[in-house]
Amino acid sequence: MEIEVQLTGSPIAAKISPPRLAAHGAWLEFRGAVRDEEKGEKISGLEYEAYLEMAVREIRRILESLAVNHPCLAAKVIHRVGIIPAGEAAIYVGIASRHRAEAIALLGEFMNHLKQGVPIWKRRSIAVEVGRVTPCAPVEAHTAASGGQRTARPTLKSLDEAMAEINSRCHPLPAVRVPLVEAIGRLLRETVCAPEDLPPVDRSTRDGYAILKDDASDTFQIVDTLHAADWKPRQLKPGEAVRVATGSSLPCENLRVVMQENVERTDDKIRIVRRETATNISLRGEDLRAGEPLLHAGSKLNAGALAILATVGRVNPLVSPRLRVLHFTTGDEIVPPDQKPKPGQIRDSNSILIRGLLQNYPCDVTQKHLPEDFEAARRKISAFRLPLSAFDLLLVSGGASVGEKDFTRPLLEWLGFEIVFNQINLRPGRPLIFGVNGNQIAFGLPGNPLSHFVCFHFAVAAALARLTGSKSPAFLRGQLAEKLDDKPCPRETLWPARLEWNDAAPQLRPLAWASSGDITCLTAANALVRVPANTGPLEQFAEVDFLPLTAMLGG
Ligand code: AMP
Ligand code: MG
C-alpha cells in the first residue's frame, strides 16, 4: 500500500485528488472537523500539538499493520496542528482500494487506533470570549521523508520560569493524621500549642532535700520522701525538709532543693554543710506557657519534634501524606548494576540515585524499566497493572530529549499529563520535561546521572516540597572558595560544588566536571552554584548564588 502522511500547520485543502492508480475502484475520503463545543463548553477552536516525527511514524505503522487484513492500494493522511478554528478539518484521510468494503473497514479501524496510539494531542481549547481566532504561525509541513525530531511547540523556559511554573502548578496534597511512629520525617500540617504549662508543676532537678527557699535553719527534720512518681502536696514549715529525687513534683511553691552531696544526714535529720545559690528547681511553665505554639505548621518532624509531640500527648498529628512515587528507567543500553555490561551497554545508576535522593522524603518508591520503543513501552506499562492514578509523582529517566527514540513526552501525554515545559535553558539538564495531570506531577529527566542529580534538586525537590506543604528550595548567597574555571556558555549553569561554612559564611568549592555524563563529582556535591549565561570564569572570593542540597546535607 502506498502511504503518505503529512502533519501541517496550514488549513487542509478543500479538494484533494485521489492518487493516480488504474486499479482502484473506491476512493474514500474522511474529514474530521473541530466541533464548537468541548466538554459541554462552547469553544471557538482547538489547539493541537504533536510529537511530529514520532506521530508520522506511528500513523504509518498503524496503516501498514491494518493493511494486512484490509488490503488497500493507497492511503493519504493529513493531520493539522496548531490552532484550528471550529468547523475546519483537523484530519483528512483518503483511502484507495479495489472495492469499497476494504477502504471502509480500514478507515474505521484506523480512526480508532489514531486516538489511542499516536502522539498528537489537544493542547487546549480556545474559549469563545477570546473572540477572533488567530491561527498560529503554520508549523512546517512534515512528512515521513523529512528528518529531525521536533515537537510542534517546544516550550523552552529559563531556570526562574521553570521553578515558578513548578511552584504554581504543584499544590499540597491533603494532610493525614498518623500515629507518631509513622510521622518521622513528615511535614507537620498544623500548629501545635502547649495544652498546659511545661513543665506542668515545679520539679526538682537534683536528688536532694527540698526546704523553704529562705529557710536559714541549721538542721532540718525530714518530714516526707517523694519519689519521681509521687504527688503529695503539703506546705513546708521552717526547719522542715522533704527528701526528693530528680524529677519529683515538689510539694509546694517557694522552695529550693539542696543537693544531697551538700548535706550530712543523721537518721531523719539533715544539716547543710554547703549552701549554693542555685535553687535546683525547674519551675512550672518555664519551658513553655499553656497556649503558646510548641511546633509550627511546616516543621519537619525530626526525632526531637516527635519527642515534644509525645510529651504533650499529641499522638496523631496532622501531617503530609506519604508520597507514592513511580520511577521508570528507559534505554535499551541499560543493564542492572549487578550485570557486566557488554560493549555498548551501561549499568543503571539512576535507579539507586533516585531512590537515595528520595530517602529524605517519606515516600514509597516503585521502580520499573521500560523498553526503548513507544509502542512496546505502553504495552509493558499496561502489563505491569500498576494503579497509575494512585501515584503522586512519576519520574521517567532518559528519553526526555528529541532523539529518534526519545519518547518520554508522548508517553506522559498518553498517560494524561499536560506538558508544561519540555526544555530549560540550563546546563546540565536542558531536556527536562514537566507535566501535570490534576494533582499528579511528572518529570522526564535527562538520562545522564549528573543531569538527574541537578534536575532532582532544583525541580523534583521543589515539587516534593510543594506536594508535602513545605518551603521550596531557595538560592542563598555565598562566596567561591576557589576559582570556578568555566568558559562562557549561552545557557545558565548549575555547577556542582562543595559547601563549607567558614566563619559562618558559606564557602563554595567548585567541583570538576566536563560533561553531564560525569559522575565522580556526585559524591562530594552538596550545593549547586548558579552561573548566569555567558559568564565565563569566576574568580576566587566572587559572590555567587547557590542552592544548598538538603538531600545531600541530611537536612
Ligand atoms: P537519554 O536521556 O535517554 O538520551 O540518556 C542520556 C545518557 O544517559 C545516555 O548516555 C544514557 O545511556 C544515560 N542513561 C540513561 N539512563 C540511565 C540510567 N538509568 N543509568 C545510567 N545512565 C543512564
Ligand atoms: Mg535513552
Coordinates of C-alpha atoms and ligand atoms in Angstrom, one line a residue:
M1 CA 0.0 0.0 0.0
E2 CA 1.3 3.5 -0.9
I3 CA 1.3 5.6 2.2
E4 CA 1.6 9.4 2.5
V5 CA 1.5 11.2 5.9
Q6 CA 1.6 14.9 6.5
L7 CA 1.4 17.0 9.6
T8 CA 0.8 20.6 8.8
G9 CA 0.0 23.9 10.4
S10 CA -2.0 25.1 7.4
P11 CA -5.6 24.5 6.6
I12 CA -6.3 21.2 4.8
A13 CA -7.1 21.9 1.2
A14 CA -10.8 21.7 0.3
K15 CA -10.1 19.4 -2.7
I16 CA -7.5 16.6 -2.6
S17 CA -7.1 14.5 -5.7
P18 CA -7.0 10.7 -5.4
P19 CA -3.8 9.0 -6.4
R20 CA -3.5 8.0 -10.0
L21 CA -4.0 4.3 -9.6
A22 CA -5.6 2.5 -12.5
A23 CA -6.8 -0.4 -10.3
H24 CA -8.8 1.5 -7.7
G25 CA -12.5 1.2 -7.7
A26 CA -13.0 3.2 -4.5
W27 CA -11.6 6.5 -3.2
L28 CA -12.9 7.0 0.3
E29 CA -12.4 10.4 1.9
F30 CA -12.9 11.4 5.6
R31 CA -12.6 14.8 7.2
G32 CA -12.8 15.2 10.9
A33 CA -13.8 18.7 11.8
V34 CA -13.3 20.6 15.1
R35 CA -16.6 21.0 16.9
D36 CA -17.7 24.2 18.5
E37 CA -18.1 22.5 21.9
E38 CA -15.7 20.8 24.2
K39 CA -16.8 19.1 27.5
G40 CA -20.1 21.0 27.4
E41 CA -18.5 24.4 26.9
K42 CA -18.8 26.5 23.7
I43 CA -15.4 26.9 22.1
S44 CA -14.1 28.7 19.1
G45 CA -11.3 26.4 18.3
L46 CA -8.8 23.8 19.4
E47 CA -5.0 23.8 19.6
Y48 CA -3.4 20.6 18.6
E49 CA 0.2 19.7 19.3
A50 CA 2.2 16.7 18.1
Y51 CA 5.4 14.9 18.5
L52 CA 5.9 15.3 14.8
E53 CA 8.3 12.6 13.6
M54 CA 7.0 10.0 16.1
A55 CA 3.4 10.8 15.1
V56 CA 4.2 10.3 11.4
R57 CA 6.0 7.0 12.2
E58 CA 3.1 5.8 14.3
I59 CA 0.5 6.6 11.7
R60 CA 2.5 4.8 9.0
R61 CA 2.9 1.8 11.3
I62 CA -0.8 1.6 12.1
L63 CA -1.7 1.8 8.4
E64 CA 0.8 -0.9 7.4
S65 CA -0.5 -3.2 10.1
L66 CA -4.2 -2.7 9.2
A67 CA -3.4 -3.2 5.5
V68 CA -2.6 -6.8 6.3
N69 CA -6.3 -7.6 7.0
H70 CA -7.8 -4.9 4.8
P71 CA -5.7 -4.8 1.6
C72 CA -6.0 -1.3 0.2
L73 CA -4.0 0.4 -2.6
A74 CA -3.1 3.8 -1.1
A75 CA -3.7 5.9 2.0
K76 CA -3.1 9.6 2.5
V77 CA -3.3 11.1 6.0
I78 CA -3.1 14.8 6.7
H79 CA -3.3 16.0 10.3
R80 CA -3.4 19.7 11.1
V81 CA -1.6 21.0 14.2
G82 CA -1.6 24.4 15.9
I83 CA -4.8 26.4 16.4
I84 CA -7.7 25.0 14.3
P85 CA -10.9 27.1 14.3
A86 CA -14.2 25.3 14.9
G87 CA -15.7 24.0 11.7
E88 CA -12.4 23.4 10.0
A89 CA -10.9 20.0 9.4
A90 CA -8.3 18.7 11.9
I91 CA -7.7 15.5 9.9
Y92 CA -8.1 14.2 6.4
V93 CA -7.9 10.5 5.5
G94 CA -8.1 9.4 1.9
I95 CA -8.1 5.7 1.1
A96 CA -7.9 4.0 -2.3
S97 CA -8.9 0.3 -2.7
R98 CA -10.2 -2.1 -5.3
H99 CA -13.6 -2.3 -3.6
R100 CA -15.3 0.0 -1.0
A101 CA -15.5 -2.6 1.8
E102 CA -11.7 -2.8 2.4
A103 CA -11.5 1.0 2.4
I104 CA -14.4 1.5 4.8
A105 CA -13.1 -1.2 7.2
L106 CA -9.5 0.2 7.2
L107 CA -10.7 3.8 7.8
G108 CA -12.9 2.8 10.7
E109 CA -10.1 0.9 12.4
F110 CA -7.5 3.5 11.6
M111 CA -9.5 6.3 13.3
N112 CA -9.8 4.1 16.5
H113 CA -6.1 3.5 16.6
L114 CA -5.3 7.1 15.9
K115 CA -7.0 8.2 19.1
Q116 CA -5.2 5.7 21.2
G117 CA -1.7 5.4 19.9
V118 CA -0.4 8.5 18.1
P119 CA 1.3 11.3 19.9
I120 CA -1.0 14.1 18.6
W121 CA -3.0 15.7 21.3
K122 CA -5.3 18.6 22.1
R123 CA -3.2 21.1 23.9
R124 CA -6.1 23.5 24.8
S125 CA -9.5 24.7 23.7
I126 CA -9.8 28.3 22.7
A127 CA -12.6 30.0 24.6
V128 CA -15.3 31.8 22.7
E129 CA -14.7 35.0 24.7
V130 CA -11.2 35.3 23.2
G131 CA -13.1 36.4 20.1
R132 CA -11.3 36.2 16.9
V133 CA -9.3 33.1 16.4
T134 CA -5.9 34.0 15.0
P135 CA -4.3 30.9 13.5
C136 CA -0.8 30.4 14.9
A137 CA 2.1 30.5 12.5
P138 CA 1.9 27.4 10.5
V139 CA 4.4 24.8 11.5
E140 CA 6.4 23.4 8.7
A141 CA 4.7 20.7 6.8
H142 CA 6.3 17.5 8.0
T143 CA 6.3 14.2 6.1
A144 CA 7.8 10.9 6.8
A145 CA 10.5 11.7 4.3
S146 CA 11.9 14.7 6.2
G147 CA 14.3 14.1 9.1
G148 CA 14.8 15.6 12.6
Q149 CA 12.6 15.1 15.6
R150 CA 10.7 18.2 16.6
T151 CA 7.7 19.0 18.7
A152 CA 5.1 21.3 17.3
R153 CA 5.9 23.8 20.1
P154 CA 9.0 23.3 22.2
T155 CA 8.5 25.1 25.5
L156 CA 11.9 26.4 26.4
K157 CA 12.0 28.0 29.9
S158 CA 14.6 29.9 31.8
L159 CA 15.5 28.4 35.2
D160 CA 13.5 31.0 37.1
E161 CA 10.5 30.5 34.8
A162 CA 10.7 26.7 35.3
M163 CA 10.9 27.0 39.0
A164 CA 8.0 29.4 39.1
E165 CA 5.9 27.0 37.0
I166 CA 6.7 24.1 39.3
N167 CA 5.7 26.2 42.3
S168 CA 2.5 27.4 40.9
R169 CA 1.4 24.0 39.3
C170 CA 2.1 21.8 42.4
H171 CA -0.2 22.0 45.4
P172 CA 0.0 20.5 48.8
L173 CA -1.7 17.1 49.0
P174 CA -4.4 16.6 51.6
A175 CA -2.9 16.2 55.1
V176 CA -3.5 13.0 57.1
R177 CA -3.4 12.0 60.8
V178 CA -0.9 9.3 61.6
P179 CA 0.5 7.7 64.8
L180 CA 3.8 9.2 66.0
V181 CA 5.8 6.2 64.9
E182 CA 4.7 6.8 61.3
A183 CA 5.2 10.6 61.5
I184 CA 9.1 10.7 61.4
G185 CA 10.3 12.9 58.6
R186 CA 6.9 14.2 57.6
L187 CA 5.8 17.8 57.5
L188 CA 3.6 18.9 60.3
R189 CA 0.5 20.4 58.8
E190 CA -1.0 22.0 61.9
T191 CA 0.4 24.3 64.6
V192 CA 0.5 22.5 67.9
C193 CA 0.2 24.7 71.0
A194 CA 1.1 23.7 74.6
P195 CA -2.0 22.2 76.2
E196 CA -0.6 23.0 79.6
D197 CA 2.4 24.7 81.2
L198 CA 5.7 22.9 80.6
P199 CA 6.7 21.5 83.0
P200 CA 3.2 21.3 84.5
V201 CA 4.5 21.6 88.1
D202 CA 7.7 22.8 89.9
R203 CA 10.1 19.9 89.8
S204 CA 13.4 19.0 91.4
T205 CA 16.4 18.8 89.0
R206 CA 18.5 17.0 91.7
D207 CA 18.5 14.2 94.2
G208 CA 18.4 16.1 97.5
Y209 CA 16.2 17.8 100.0
A210 CA 13.5 20.4 99.4
I211 CA 13.3 23.2 102.0
L212 CA 11.7 26.7 102.1
K213 CA 13.7 29.0 99.8
D214 CA 14.7 31.5 102.6
D215 CA 14.9 29.0 105.5
A216 CA 18.2 29.7 107.3
S217 CA 17.8 26.9 109.8
D218 CA 21.0 24.8 110.7
T219 CA 19.3 21.5 110.8
F220 CA 16.1 20.2 109.2
Q221 CA 13.6 17.5 110.1
I222 CA 12.8 15.2 107.2
V223 CA 9.0 15.1 107.1
D224 CA 8.4 13.1 103.9
T225 CA 10.1 11.3 101.0
L226 CA 9.0 11.9 97.4
H227 CA 9.9 9.6 94.5
A228 CA 9.7 10.6 90.9
A229 CA 6.1 9.4 90.5
D230 CA 4.7 10.8 93.8
W231 CA 2.3 13.7 94.0
K232 CA 1.9 14.8 97.7
P233 CA 1.2 18.5 98.1
R234 CA 1.9 19.9 101.6
Q235 CA 3.0 23.3 102.9
L236 CA 6.5 23.1 104.4
K237 CA 7.4 24.9 107.5
P238 CA 10.8 26.4 108.5
G239 CA 13.1 23.7 109.7
E240 CA 11.3 21.0 107.6
A241 CA 12.8 19.2 104.7
V242 CA 11.4 16.7 102.2
R243 CA 13.6 14.0 100.6
V244 CA 13.2 14.4 96.8
A245 CA 14.5 12.6 93.7
T246 CA 15.4 14.2 90.3
G247 CA 12.1 14.9 88.6
S248 CA 10.0 14.8 91.7
S249 CA 7.0 17.1 91.7
L250 CA 7.6 19.5 94.7
P251 CA 5.0 19.6 97.5
C252 CA 4.5 23.4 97.4
E253 CA 5.8 26.7 95.9
N254 CA 8.8 28.8 97.1
L255 CA 11.2 26.0 97.7
R256 CA 14.8 25.3 96.9
V257 CA 16.5 21.8 96.7
V258 CA 19.7 21.2 98.5
M259 CA 21.8 18.6 96.7
Q260 CA 22.4 15.5 98.8
E261 CA 26.1 16.0 98.3
N262 CA 25.8 19.2 100.3
V263 CA 24.2 17.8 103.5
E264 CA 25.1 15.5 106.3
R265 CA 22.2 13.1 107.2
T266 CA 21.7 11.6 110.6
D267 CA 18.6 9.3 110.9
D268 CA 15.8 11.6 109.8
K269 CA 17.6 14.9 110.2
I270 CA 19.9 16.8 107.9
R271 CA 22.4 19.6 108.3
I272 CA 23.5 21.7 105.3
V273 CA 27.3 21.7 105.0
R274 CA 27.5 23.8 101.8
R275 CA 25.0 26.4 100.7
E276 CA 24.7 27.2 97.0
T277 CA 22.8 29.9 95.1
A278 CA 21.1 27.6 92.6
T279 CA 17.6 26.5 93.6
N280 CA 17.8 23.3 91.6
I281 CA 14.2 23.5 90.6
S282 CA 12.6 23.6 87.1
L283 CA 9.7 26.0 87.5
R284 CA 6.2 25.3 86.2
G285 CA 5.8 26.8 82.7
E286 CA 9.5 27.8 82.5
D287 CA 9.9 25.8 79.2
L288 CA 6.6 27.0 77.7
R289 CA 3.3 28.5 78.9
A290 CA 0.0 26.9 78.1
G291 CA -1.4 28.1 74.8
E292 CA 1.9 29.1 73.3
P293 CA 2.9 27.4 70.0
L294 CA 5.1 24.4 70.5
L295 CA 5.6 23.4 66.9
H296 CA 4.6 25.5 63.9
A297 CA 2.8 24.1 60.8
G298 CA 5.5 23.3 58.2
S299 CA 8.0 22.0 60.7
K300 CA 9.8 18.8 59.7
L301 CA 9.1 16.1 62.3
N302 CA 12.5 15.0 63.4
A303 CA 13.2 12.9 66.5
G304 CA 13.2 16.0 68.7
A305 CA 9.9 17.3 67.4
L306 CA 8.3 13.8 67.9
A307 CA 9.5 13.8 71.5
I308 CA 7.8 17.1 72.0
L309 CA 4.5 15.8 70.5
A310 CA 4.8 12.7 72.7
T311 CA 5.3 14.9 75.8
V312 CA 2.1 16.8 75.2
G313 CA 0.1 13.7 74.2
R314 CA -0.4 14.7 70.5
V315 CA -0.2 11.1 69.4
N316 CA -2.0 11.5 66.0
P317 CA -0.5 14.7 64.5
L318 CA -1.8 16.1 61.2
V319 CA 1.0 15.6 58.7
S320 CA 1.8 15.4 55.0
P321 CA 0.9 12.1 53.4
R322 CA 3.5 9.6 52.5
L323 CA 4.1 10.1 48.8
R324 CA 3.7 7.4 46.2
V325 CA 6.5 7.7 43.5
L326 CA 6.7 5.7 40.3
H327 CA 10.1 5.8 38.6
F328 CA 10.6 4.4 35.1
T329 CA 14.0 3.9 33.7
T330 CA 14.4 3.8 29.9
G331 CA 17.1 2.9 27.4
D332 CA 17.9 -0.4 25.8
E333 CA 21.6 0.1 26.7
I334 CA 20.8 0.0 30.4
V335 CA 21.6 -3.2 32.4
P336 CA 21.1 -3.8 36.1
P337 CA 24.2 -2.9 38.2
D338 CA 24.9 -6.5 39.1
Q339 CA 25.4 -7.4 35.4
K340 CA 28.6 -7.0 33.5
P341 CA 27.8 -4.6 30.6
K342 CA 28.5 -5.8 27.1
P343 CA 30.1 -3.3 24.7
G344 CA 27.5 -0.5 24.2
Q345 CA 25.7 -1.2 27.5
I346 CA 26.0 0.7 30.7
R347 CA 24.9 -0.1 34.2
D348 CA 21.8 1.5 35.7
S349 CA 22.9 4.1 38.2
N350 CA 19.8 6.3 38.1
S351 CA 17.6 3.9 39.9
I352 CA 19.6 3.9 43.0
L353 CA 20.4 7.6 42.7
I354 CA 16.7 8.5 42.6
R355 CA 16.0 6.1 45.5
G356 CA 18.8 7.6 47.5
L357 CA 17.7 11.2 46.8
L358 CA 14.2 10.3 47.8
Q359 CA 15.4 8.9 51.1
N360 CA 14.9 12.3 52.6
Y361 CA 11.2 12.3 51.8
P362 CA 8.8 9.8 53.3
C363 CA 7.6 8.0 50.2
D364 CA 7.0 4.6 48.7
V365 CA 9.0 4.1 45.5
T366 CA 8.1 1.7 42.7
Q367 CA 10.8 1.3 40.0
K368 CA 10.4 -0.4 36.6
H369 CA 12.4 -0.5 33.4
L370 CA 10.8 0.3 30.0
P371 CA 11.8 -0.9 26.5
E372 CA 13.0 1.9 24.2
D373 CA 10.1 1.8 21.9
F374 CA 6.9 3.9 22.4
E375 CA 4.5 1.1 21.5
A376 CA 6.4 -1.6 23.5
A377 CA 6.7 0.7 26.5
R378 CA 3.0 1.3 26.5
R379 CA 2.3 -2.4 26.3
K380 CA 4.7 -3.0 29.2
I381 CA 3.1 -0.3 31.3
S382 CA -0.3 -1.9 30.7
A383 CA 1.1 -5.3 31.6
F384 CA 2.6 -4.0 34.9
R385 CA -1.0 -3.4 36.0
L386 CA 0.1 -0.6 38.2
P387 CA -2.5 1.6 39.9
L388 CA -1.3 4.5 37.8
S389 CA -3.7 7.1 39.1
A390 CA -2.6 6.4 42.7
F391 CA 0.9 7.8 42.2
D392 CA 1.6 11.3 43.3
L393 CA 4.8 11.7 41.3
L394 CA 6.0 10.0 38.1
L395 CA 9.7 10.2 37.2
V396 CA 11.0 8.9 33.8
S397 CA 14.7 8.6 33.4
G398 CA 16.1 9.2 30.0
G399 CA 14.3 9.6 26.7
A400 CA 13.5 13.3 27.5
S401 CA 15.3 14.8 24.6
V402 CA 14.4 15.0 21.0
G403 CA 16.3 12.0 19.6
E404 CA 14.9 9.4 17.3
K405 CA 14.0 7.1 20.2
D406 CA 13.1 9.6 22.9
F407 CA 9.5 9.0 23.8
T408 CA 9.1 10.4 27.3
R409 CA 6.9 13.4 26.2
P410 CA 4.4 11.4 24.2
L411 CA 4.4 8.7 26.9
L412 CA 3.5 11.3 29.5
E413 CA 0.8 12.7 27.3
W414 CA -0.5 9.2 26.7
L415 CA -0.8 8.9 30.5
G416 CA -2.9 12.0 30.6
F417 CA -0.3 14.6 31.6
E418 CA -0.4 18.2 30.2
I419 CA 3.2 19.2 29.3
V420 CA 4.0 22.5 31.0
F421 CA 7.6 22.7 29.6
N422 CA 10.0 20.3 27.9
Q423 CA 13.3 22.2 27.8
I424 CA 15.2 24.5 30.1
N425 CA 17.9 26.9 29.0
L426 CA 20.2 25.2 31.5
R427 CA 23.4 23.2 31.7
P428 CA 23.3 20.4 32.7
G429 CA 19.7 19.4 32.4
R430 CA 18.3 21.1 29.3
P431 CA 15.8 18.4 28.2
L432 CA 13.7 18.4 31.4
I433 CA 10.0 17.7 30.9
F434 CA 7.5 18.8 33.5
G435 CA 3.9 17.6 33.3
V436 CA 0.7 17.8 35.4
N437 CA -2.4 15.7 35.5
G438 CA -4.7 17.1 38.2
N439 CA -2.7 16.5 41.4
Q440 CA -0.3 14.2 39.7
I441 CA 3.1 15.5 38.8
A442 CA 5.6 14.1 36.3
F443 CA 9.1 14.8 35.3
G444 CA 11.0 13.4 32.3
L445 CA 14.6 13.6 33.5
P446 CA 17.6 13.6 31.1
G447 CA 19.3 10.3 31.4
N448 CA 22.8 11.3 32.4
P449 CA 23.3 10.9 36.1
L450 CA 24.7 14.4 36.7
S451 CA 21.7 15.9 34.8
H452 CA 19.5 13.7 37.0
F453 CA 21.2 15.0 40.1
V454 CA 20.9 18.6 39.1
C455 CA 17.3 18.3 37.9
F456 CA 16.3 16.5 41.0
H457 CA 17.5 19.2 43.3
F458 CA 16.0 22.3 41.7
A459 CA 12.9 20.7 40.1
V460 CA 11.8 17.4 41.7
A461 CA 12.7 18.7 45.2
A462 CA 10.7 21.8 44.6
A463 CA 7.7 19.7 43.5
L464 CA 8.1 17.4 46.5
A465 CA 8.3 20.5 48.8
R466 CA 5.1 21.8 47.4
L467 CA 3.3 18.5 47.5
T468 CA 4.2 18.0 51.1
G469 CA 3.4 21.6 52.1
S470 CA 7.0 22.8 52.9
K471 CA 9.0 25.6 51.5
S472 CA 10.6 25.2 48.1
P473 CA 14.4 25.1 47.8
A474 CA 15.8 28.6 47.5
F475 CA 19.1 30.1 46.4
L476 CA 21.4 31.7 49.0
R477 CA 24.3 34.0 48.7
G478 CA 27.8 32.6 49.2
Q479 CA 31.4 33.1 48.2
L480 CA 33.7 31.0 46.0
A481 CA 36.5 29.3 47.9
E482 CA 38.3 28.7 44.7
K483 CA 38.2 29.9 41.1
L484 CA 35.4 28.5 39.0
D485 CA 37.0 27.8 35.7
D486 CA 34.3 27.9 33.1
K487 CA 34.0 29.1 29.5
P488 CA 31.2 31.5 28.6
C489 CA 28.1 29.4 27.9
P490 CA 24.9 30.7 26.4
R491 CA 22.9 28.6 28.9
E492 CA 22.7 29.3 32.6
T493 CA 24.7 26.7 34.6
L494 CA 24.1 24.9 37.9
W495 CA 27.6 24.0 38.8
P496 CA 28.2 21.2 41.4
A497 CA 30.1 22.4 44.4
R498 CA 31.1 21.5 47.9
L499 CA 29.6 23.8 50.5
E500 CA 31.5 24.6 53.7
W501 CA 30.7 27.1 56.4
N502 CA 33.8 29.1 57.3
D503 CA 33.4 31.9 59.9
A504 CA 29.7 31.3 59.5
A505 CA 29.8 32.4 55.8
P506 CA 29.0 29.9 53.1
Q507 CA 32.1 29.0 51.1
L508 CA 31.7 27.1 47.8
R509 CA 34.4 24.9 46.3
P510 CA 33.5 24.2 42.6
L511 CA 33.9 20.5 41.7
A512 CA 35.4 19.3 38.4
W513 CA 33.1 18.1 35.7
A514 CA 33.3 18.2 32.0
S515 CA 30.0 16.7 30.7
S516 CA 26.7 15.7 32.1
G517 CA 27.8 12.1 31.9
D518 CA 30.4 12.7 34.6
I519 CA 29.6 11.0 37.9
T520 CA 32.7 11.4 40.1
C521 CA 31.6 14.8 41.5
L522 CA 28.3 13.4 42.7
T523 CA 29.7 12.1 46.0
A524 CA 31.1 15.5 47.1
A525 CA 28.4 17.8 45.7
N526 CA 26.1 19.3 48.4
A527 CA 25.4 22.6 46.6
L528 CA 24.8 23.9 43.1
V529 CA 26.4 27.3 42.2
R530 CA 24.4 29.4 39.8
V531 CA 26.4 30.7 36.9
P532 CA 24.5 33.2 34.7
A533 CA 24.6 32.6 31.0
N534 CA 27.7 34.0 29.1
T535 CA 29.7 34.5 32.4
G536 CA 33.0 32.6 31.8
P537 CA 35.4 32.1 34.7
L538 CA 34.6 33.3 38.2
E539 CA 37.5 34.3 40.4
Q540 CA 38.1 33.1 44.0
F541 CA 36.0 35.1 46.5
A542 CA 33.4 36.0 43.9
E543 CA 29.9 36.3 45.4
V544 CA 27.6 33.7 43.9
D545 CA 24.0 32.4 44.3
F546 CA 23.9 28.8 45.3
L547 CA 21.3 26.1 46.1
P548 CA 22.1 24.0 49.2
L549 CA 21.2 20.4 48.5
T550 CA 19.1 19.3 51.6
A551 CA 19.0 15.7 50.4
M552 CA 22.8 15.7 50.5
L553 CA 23.1 17.7 53.7
G554 CA 20.7 15.4 55.5
G555 CA 18.5 18.4 56.4
Ligands
AMP1 P1 18.9 9.8 27.3 O1 18.4 11.0 28.2 O2 18.0 8.7 27.3 O3 19.3 10.3 26.0 O4 20.2 9.3 28.0 C1 21.4 10.1 28.1 C2 22.5 9.4 28.7 O5 22.2 8.9 30.0 C3 22.9 8.1 27.9 O6 24.3 8.0 27.8 C4 22.3 7.0 28.7 O7 23.0 5.8 28.5 C5 22.5 7.5 30.1 N1 21.5 6.9 31.0 C6 20.2 6.8 30.7 N2 19.5 6.1 31.7 C7 20.5 5.8 32.6 C8 20.5 5.1 33.8 N3 19.4 4.6 34.3 N4 21.6 4.9 34.5 C9 22.8 5.5 34.0 N5 22.9 6.2 32.8 C10 21.7 6.3 32.1
MG2 MG 17.8 6.9 26.3

